[in-house]
Coordinates of C-alpha atoms in Angstrom, one line a residue:
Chain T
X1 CA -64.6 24.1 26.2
X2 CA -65.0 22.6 22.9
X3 CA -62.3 20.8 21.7
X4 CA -61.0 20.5 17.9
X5 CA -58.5 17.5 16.5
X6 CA -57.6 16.9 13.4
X7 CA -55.9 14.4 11.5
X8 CA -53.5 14.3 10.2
X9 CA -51.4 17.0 11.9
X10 CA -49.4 16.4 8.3
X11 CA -49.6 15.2 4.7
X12 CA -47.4 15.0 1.9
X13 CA -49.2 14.6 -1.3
X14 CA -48.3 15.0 -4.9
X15 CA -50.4 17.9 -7.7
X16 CA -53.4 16.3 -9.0
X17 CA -54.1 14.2 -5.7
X18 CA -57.1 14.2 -3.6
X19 CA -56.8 15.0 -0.6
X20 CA -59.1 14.5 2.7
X21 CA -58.5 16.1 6.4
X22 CA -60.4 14.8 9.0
X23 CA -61.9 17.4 11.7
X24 CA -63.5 15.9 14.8
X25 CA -65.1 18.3 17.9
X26 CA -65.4 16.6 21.5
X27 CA -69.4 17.5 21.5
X28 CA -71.7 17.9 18.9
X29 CA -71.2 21.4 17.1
X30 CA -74.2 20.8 14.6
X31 CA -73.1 22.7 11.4
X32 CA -71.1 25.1 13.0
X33 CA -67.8 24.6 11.3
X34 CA -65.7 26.1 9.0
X35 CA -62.1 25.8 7.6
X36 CA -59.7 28.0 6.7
X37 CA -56.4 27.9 4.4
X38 CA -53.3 30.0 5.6
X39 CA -49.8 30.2 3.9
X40 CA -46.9 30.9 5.3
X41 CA -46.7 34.6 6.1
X42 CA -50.2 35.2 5.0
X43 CA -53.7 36.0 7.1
X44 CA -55.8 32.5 7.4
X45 CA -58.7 32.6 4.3
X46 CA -62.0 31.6 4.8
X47 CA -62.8 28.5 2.6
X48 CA -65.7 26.9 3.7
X49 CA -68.2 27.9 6.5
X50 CA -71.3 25.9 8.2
X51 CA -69.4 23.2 7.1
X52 CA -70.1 22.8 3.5
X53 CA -70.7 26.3 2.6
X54 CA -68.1 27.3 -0.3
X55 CA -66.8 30.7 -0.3
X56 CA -67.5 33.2 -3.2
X57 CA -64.3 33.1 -5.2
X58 CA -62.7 29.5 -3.6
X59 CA -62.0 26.8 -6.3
X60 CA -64.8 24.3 -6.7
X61 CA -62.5 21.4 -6.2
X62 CA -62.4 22.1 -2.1
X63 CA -65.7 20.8 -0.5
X64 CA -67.0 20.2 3.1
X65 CA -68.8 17.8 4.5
X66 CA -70.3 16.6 7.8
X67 CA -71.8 17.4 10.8
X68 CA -72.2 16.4 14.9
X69 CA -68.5 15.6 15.6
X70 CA -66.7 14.3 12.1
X71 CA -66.4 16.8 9.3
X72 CA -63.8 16.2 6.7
X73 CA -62.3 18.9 3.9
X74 CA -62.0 17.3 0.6
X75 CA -59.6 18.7 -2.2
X76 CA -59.9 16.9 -5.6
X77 CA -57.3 17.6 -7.8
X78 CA -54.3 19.4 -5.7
X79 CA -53.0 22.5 -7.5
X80 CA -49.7 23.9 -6.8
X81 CA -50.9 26.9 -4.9
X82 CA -53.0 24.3 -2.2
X83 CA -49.8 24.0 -0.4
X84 CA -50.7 25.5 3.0
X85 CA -51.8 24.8 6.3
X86 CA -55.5 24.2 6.7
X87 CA -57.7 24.8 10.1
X88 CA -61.2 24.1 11.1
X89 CA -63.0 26.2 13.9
X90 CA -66.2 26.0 15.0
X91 CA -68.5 28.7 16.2
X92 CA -71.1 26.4 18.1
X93 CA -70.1 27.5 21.7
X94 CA -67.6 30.4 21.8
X95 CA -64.7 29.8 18.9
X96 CA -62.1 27.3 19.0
X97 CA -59.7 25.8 16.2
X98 CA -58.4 23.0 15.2
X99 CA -54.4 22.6 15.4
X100 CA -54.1 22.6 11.4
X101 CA -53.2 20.2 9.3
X102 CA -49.9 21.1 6.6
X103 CA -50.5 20.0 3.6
X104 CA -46.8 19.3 1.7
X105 CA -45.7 18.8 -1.5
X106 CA -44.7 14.9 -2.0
Chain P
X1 CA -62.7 46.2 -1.3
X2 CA -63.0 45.1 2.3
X3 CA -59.7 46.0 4.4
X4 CA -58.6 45.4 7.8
X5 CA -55.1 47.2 8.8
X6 CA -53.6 46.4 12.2
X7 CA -51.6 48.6 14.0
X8 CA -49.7 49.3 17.4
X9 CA -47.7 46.1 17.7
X10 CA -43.9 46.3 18.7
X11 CA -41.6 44.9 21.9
X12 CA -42.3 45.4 25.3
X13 CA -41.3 43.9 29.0
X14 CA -43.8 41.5 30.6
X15 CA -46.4 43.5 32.6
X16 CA -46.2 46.1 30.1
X17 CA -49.6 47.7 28.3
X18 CA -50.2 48.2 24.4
X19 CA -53.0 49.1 22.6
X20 CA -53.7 47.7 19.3
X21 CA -56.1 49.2 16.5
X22 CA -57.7 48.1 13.8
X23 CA -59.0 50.0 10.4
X24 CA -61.8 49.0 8.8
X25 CA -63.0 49.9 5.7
X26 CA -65.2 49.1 1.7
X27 CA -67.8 47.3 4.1
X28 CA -70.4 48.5 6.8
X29 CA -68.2 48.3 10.1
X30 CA -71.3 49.0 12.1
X31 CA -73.3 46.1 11.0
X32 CA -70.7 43.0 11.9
X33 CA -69.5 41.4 15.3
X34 CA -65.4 41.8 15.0
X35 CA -62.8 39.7 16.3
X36 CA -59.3 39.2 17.8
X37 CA -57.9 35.9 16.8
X38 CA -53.8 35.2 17.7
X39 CA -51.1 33.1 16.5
X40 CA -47.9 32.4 18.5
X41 CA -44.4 32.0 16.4
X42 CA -45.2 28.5 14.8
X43 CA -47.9 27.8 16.5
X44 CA -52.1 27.7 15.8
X45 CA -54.8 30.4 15.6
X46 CA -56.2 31.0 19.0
X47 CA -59.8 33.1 19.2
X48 CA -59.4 35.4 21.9
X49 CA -62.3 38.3 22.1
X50 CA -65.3 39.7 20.0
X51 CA -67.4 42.6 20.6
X52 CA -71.1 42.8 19.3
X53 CA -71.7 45.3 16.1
X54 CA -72.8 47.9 18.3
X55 CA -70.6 47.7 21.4
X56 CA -72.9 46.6 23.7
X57 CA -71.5 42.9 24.5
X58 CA -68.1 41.6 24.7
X59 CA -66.3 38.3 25.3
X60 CA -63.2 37.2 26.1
X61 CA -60.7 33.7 26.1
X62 CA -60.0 33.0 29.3
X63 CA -56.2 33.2 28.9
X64 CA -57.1 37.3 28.2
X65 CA -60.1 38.0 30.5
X66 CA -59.6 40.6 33.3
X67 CA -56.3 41.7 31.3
X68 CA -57.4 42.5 27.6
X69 CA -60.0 44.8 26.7
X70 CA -61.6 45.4 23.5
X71 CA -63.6 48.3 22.1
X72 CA -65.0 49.9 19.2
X73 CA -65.6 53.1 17.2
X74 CA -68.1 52.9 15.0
X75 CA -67.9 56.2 14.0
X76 CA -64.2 55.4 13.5
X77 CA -64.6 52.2 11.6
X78 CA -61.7 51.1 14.1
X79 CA -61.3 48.5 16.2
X80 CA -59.1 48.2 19.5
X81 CA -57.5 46.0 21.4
X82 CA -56.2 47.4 25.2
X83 CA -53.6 45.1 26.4
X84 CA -52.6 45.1 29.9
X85 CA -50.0 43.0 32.2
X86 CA -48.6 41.5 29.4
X87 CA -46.7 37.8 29.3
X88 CA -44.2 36.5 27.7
X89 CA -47.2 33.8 26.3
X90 CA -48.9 36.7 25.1
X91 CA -46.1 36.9 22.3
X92 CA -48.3 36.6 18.8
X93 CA -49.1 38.0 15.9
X94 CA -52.1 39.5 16.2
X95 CA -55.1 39.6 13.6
X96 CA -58.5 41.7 13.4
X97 CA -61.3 39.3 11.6
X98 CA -64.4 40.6 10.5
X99 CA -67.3 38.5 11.6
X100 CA -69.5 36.6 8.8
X101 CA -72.6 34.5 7.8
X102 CA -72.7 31.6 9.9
X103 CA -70.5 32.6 12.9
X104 CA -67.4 32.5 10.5
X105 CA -64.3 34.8 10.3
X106 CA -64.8 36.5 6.6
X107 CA -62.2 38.6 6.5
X108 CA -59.2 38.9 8.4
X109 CA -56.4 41.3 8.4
X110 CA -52.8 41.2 7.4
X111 CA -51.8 41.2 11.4
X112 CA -49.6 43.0 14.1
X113 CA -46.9 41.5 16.0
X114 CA -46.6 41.3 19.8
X115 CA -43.3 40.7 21.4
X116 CA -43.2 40.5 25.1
X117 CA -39.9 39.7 26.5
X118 CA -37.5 40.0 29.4

């Protein structure tokens, strides 16, 4: 199985920060990687898929980048509503997530 | 308007059985692989079955296989989920996701909760 880590597990950060989470697999995944945003209550959203693939209708200040093992989501400028709890998955052998990464308001 | 509306969750005894379904509809529900994907109380998204668009292939985590079964109608637009010998770990909400370009989730559902417990 294909395992998924990110870092931090955390992160307190103010509105108008940037912001980067860190996503690494235990094998090489290629491109296969995506990330999703889920608030509290609320179905997870697809943000970015193949790992730097940005969703029709998903602010241009969340990008993706990476690929092998290390991938990192990048969100320049944090708006009020980027609150949430972010996961990456990849879909190079079966499916497997990350454990998320809550992103709190400082 | 692409929808996915669980149903069929609710509270049951360990070893119990519980079918969920899943409504499709404003997309081509023959044309996509679907997904069940779950998420404990507090906890992360776990991937645990897809079927292929037509039916023909399935696959399963191995914390499900041999107890979980899932199916499709196509002529339904619905999706299911059979449940059987349920545990107390199996205690999740439950979501339908809609497969997408690049082996993503696209779409997901608002989700069912499953309570198993003694």
């Amino acid at each position: 199985d294909i395992q998924m880590t990110q870092s931090p597990s955390s992160l307190s950060a103010s509105v108008g920060d940037r912001v980067t989470i860190t996503c690494r697999a235990s094998q090489s995944i290629s491109s296969f990687l995506n990330w999703y945003q889920q608030k509290p209550g609320k179905a997870p959203k697809l943000l970015i898929s193949a790992a730097s693939n940005l969703q029709s209708g998903v602010p241009s200040r969340f990008s993706g980048s990476g690929s092998g093992t290390d991938f990192t989501l990048t969100i320049i400028s944090l708006q009020p509503e980027d609150f949430a709890t972010y996961y990456c998955q990849q879909s190079y052998i079966s499916y497997s997530f990350g454990q998320g990464t809550k992103l709190e308001i400082k | 308007e692409v929808q996915l509306v669980e149903s069929g969750g609710g509270f049951l005894r360990p070893g119990g059985s519980l079918r969920l379904s899943c409504a499709a509809s404003g997309f081509t529900f023959r044309n996509h692989w679907m997904h069940w994907v779950r998420q404990a109380p507090g906890k992360g998204l776990v991937w645990i079955s897809d079927i292929k668009h037509d039916g023909s292939s399935a696959r399963y985590a191995d914390s499900v296989t041999g107890r979980f079964r899932i199916s499709r109608d196509n002529a339904k637009n619905t999706l299911y989920l059979q449940m059987n010998s349920l545990r107390a770990e199996d205690t999740a909400v439950y979501y339908c996701v809609r497969g997408g370009d690049g082996y993503s989730f696209d779409f997901w559902g608002q989700g069912t909760l499953v309570t198993v417990s003694s």
